[in-house]
Amino acid sequence: MFDVDDFVQESIESLQNTIDNVAIIACSGGVDSTVAAVIANKAVGDLLHCVYVDTGFMRKGETEQIEALLADQGIKNLVTVKAADRYFEALKGITEPEQKRKVIGELFIRIFEEEQNKCGAKYLVQGTIAPDWIESGGGVRDTIKSHHNVGGLPDDMTLEVVEPLRELYKDEVRQLARHLSINVAERQPFPGPGLAVRTLGELTPERVEVVRESCAIVEEELEKAAEEGLMELPWQYFAALLPVRSVGVHGDVRAYGETVVVRAVRSMDGMSARYSEIPNSVLQKISTRITNTVKGAVNRVVYDITHKPPGTIEWE
Ligand code: XMP
């Protein structure tokens, strides 16, 4: 049985014994990194520099929410790095999913190294959890996907990595978040590389914006449907943009837009998943709203009916 109180107490002690110098916290606003940040703040608050990198791949309104949340949790040294231009530049022309993840991970660490040089940090605290490293090979299994927290780490990294949540699964991290009154506790999981792994093909600000709007619509409509009792709220639900163009019509004009796929799954911990059944009326609303909002860019919306396995939850 996972004991939340014991875990917090032991983590604080362990962090206090490990961290004897300035530490940087990689905070993305997700449940994992926020819980890691709050526990580290309790353990070694004075030594802690919390860095939030705005990669340009965050969800709608997310940067502002994260800044407010971290301030509410009493984290004082928060630096927001606006890095969208650098990410788009580094990813120009890259479409292969593993390469995308590697580039994103490496740039993320470089940015942290720059912040490290500014504040003299020796440690990097990360919110890595068990499925992240199990699915990244871990010496036992084949690499399924290089997870952001693991695969992106370059060999020459000079920061010492500390991972207080390394042995935990998602449901345990959520319990911790509730215990610590972190209000991302009920929020659905979001991958480290963000909307970049939901934008298949080349990453441009325009295409990522389509994904951002589409994800917001999927979230809004499914949360509304769940509130109205039409369905159970899925464990994870989002949209991805496929570089597949098809012929359509907008008004009287021929359109040749891309395809948005809607994904919604039931799961316990992300290791396996079943696709969610969504009422037709809700799917219809999502489809209409997406094609109306991003006029011209998207003229086809499809629903993904693949379990994990064989599919993964994200498309890349
Ligand atoms: P997949 O797509 O592998 O995802 O079935 C399982 C869960 O992990 C999330 N995910 C990630 N989380 N860094 C993370 O911290 C990543 O690089 C990453 N990739 C996928 C995914 O959203 C799902 O909840």
PDB file of C-alpha atoms and ligand atoms in Angstrom, residues 101 132 135 145 147-149 189 191-193 235-236 270 308 312-314, ligand 1:
ATOM      1  CA  ARG A 101      11.821  13.934 -29.297  1.00  0.00           C
ATOM      2  CA  ASP A 132       8.835   7.017 -18.458  1.00  0.00           C
ATOM      3  CA  GLU A 135       9.066   2.494 -21.783  1.00  0.00           C
ATOM      4  CA  LYS A 145       9.419   5.840 -27.455  1.00  0.00           C
ATOM      5  CA  HIS A 147      10.390   9.754 -23.304  1.00  0.00           C
ATOM      6  CA  HIS A 148      11.193  13.384 -22.923  1.00  0.00           C
ATOM      7  CA  ASN A 149      12.595  13.058 -19.396  1.00  0.00           C
ATOM      8  CA  PRO A 189      -1.663  13.637 -18.284  1.00  0.00           C
ATOM      9  CA  PRO A 191       3.459  14.514 -22.539  1.00  0.00           C
ATOM     10  CA  GLY A 192       6.749  16.316 -21.880  1.00  0.00           C
ATOM     11  CA  PRO A 193       7.244  17.341 -25.543  1.00  0.00           C
ATOM     12  CA  TRP A 235      -8.479   9.234 -18.710  1.00  0.00           C
ATOM     13  CA  GLN A 236      -6.855  11.179 -21.539  1.00  0.00           C
ATOM     14  CA  GLY A 270      -1.066   4.815 -19.283  1.00  0.00           C
ATOM     15  CA  LYS A 308      -3.095   0.283 -26.418  1.00  0.00           C
ATOM     16  CA  THR A 312       0.212   3.930 -28.084  1.00  0.00           C
ATOM     17  CA  ILE A 313      -1.881   6.699 -26.552  1.00  0.00           C
ATOM     18  CA  GLU A 314      -0.071   9.524 -28.315  1.00  0.00           C
TER      19      GLU A 314
HETATM   20  P1  XMP B   1       2.051   6.500 -24.894  1.00  0.00           P
HETATM   21  O1  XMP B   1       1.801   7.433 -26.029  1.00  0.00           O
HETATM   22  O2  XMP B   1       3.472   6.009 -24.852  1.00  0.00           O
HETATM   23  O3  XMP B   1       1.882   7.364 -23.595  1.00  0.00           O
HETATM   24  O4  XMP B   1       1.071   5.386 -24.811  1.00  0.00           O
HETATM   25  C1  XMP B   1       1.668   6.885 -22.291  1.00  0.00           C
HETATM   26  C2  XMP B   1       1.431   8.110 -21.430  1.00  0.00           C
HETATM   27  O5  XMP B   1       2.643   8.870 -21.342  1.00  0.00           O
HETATM   28  C3  XMP B   1       2.448  10.169 -21.880  1.00  0.00           C
HETATM   29  N1  XMP B   1       3.656  10.508 -22.617  1.00  0.00           N
HETATM   30  C4  XMP B   1       4.691  11.160 -22.089  1.00  0.00           C
HETATM   31  N2  XMP B   1       4.882  11.667 -20.858  1.00  0.00           N
HETATM   32  N3  XMP B   1       7.005  12.463 -21.513  1.00  0.00           N
HETATM   33  C5  XMP B   1       6.049  12.306 -20.572  1.00  0.00           C
HETATM   34  O6  XMP B   1       6.253  12.776 -19.450  1.00  0.00           O
HETATM   35  C6  XMP B   1       6.875  11.976 -22.780  1.00  0.00           C
HETATM   36  O7  XMP B   1       7.737  12.120 -23.628  1.00  0.00           O
HETATM   37  C7  XMP B   1       5.656  11.310 -23.073  1.00  0.00           C
HETATM   38  N4  XMP B   1       5.197  10.701 -24.183  1.00  0.00           N
HETATM   39  C8  XMP B   1       3.959  10.218 -23.887  1.00  0.00           C
HETATM   40  C9  XMP B   1       1.222  10.066 -22.753  1.00  0.00           C
HETATM   41  O8  XMP B   1       0.568  11.326 -22.911  1.00  0.00           O
HETATM   42  C10 XMP B   1       0.386   9.058 -21.990  1.00  0.00           C
HETATM   43  O9  XMP B   1      -0.290   9.650 -20.901  1.00  0.00           O
END
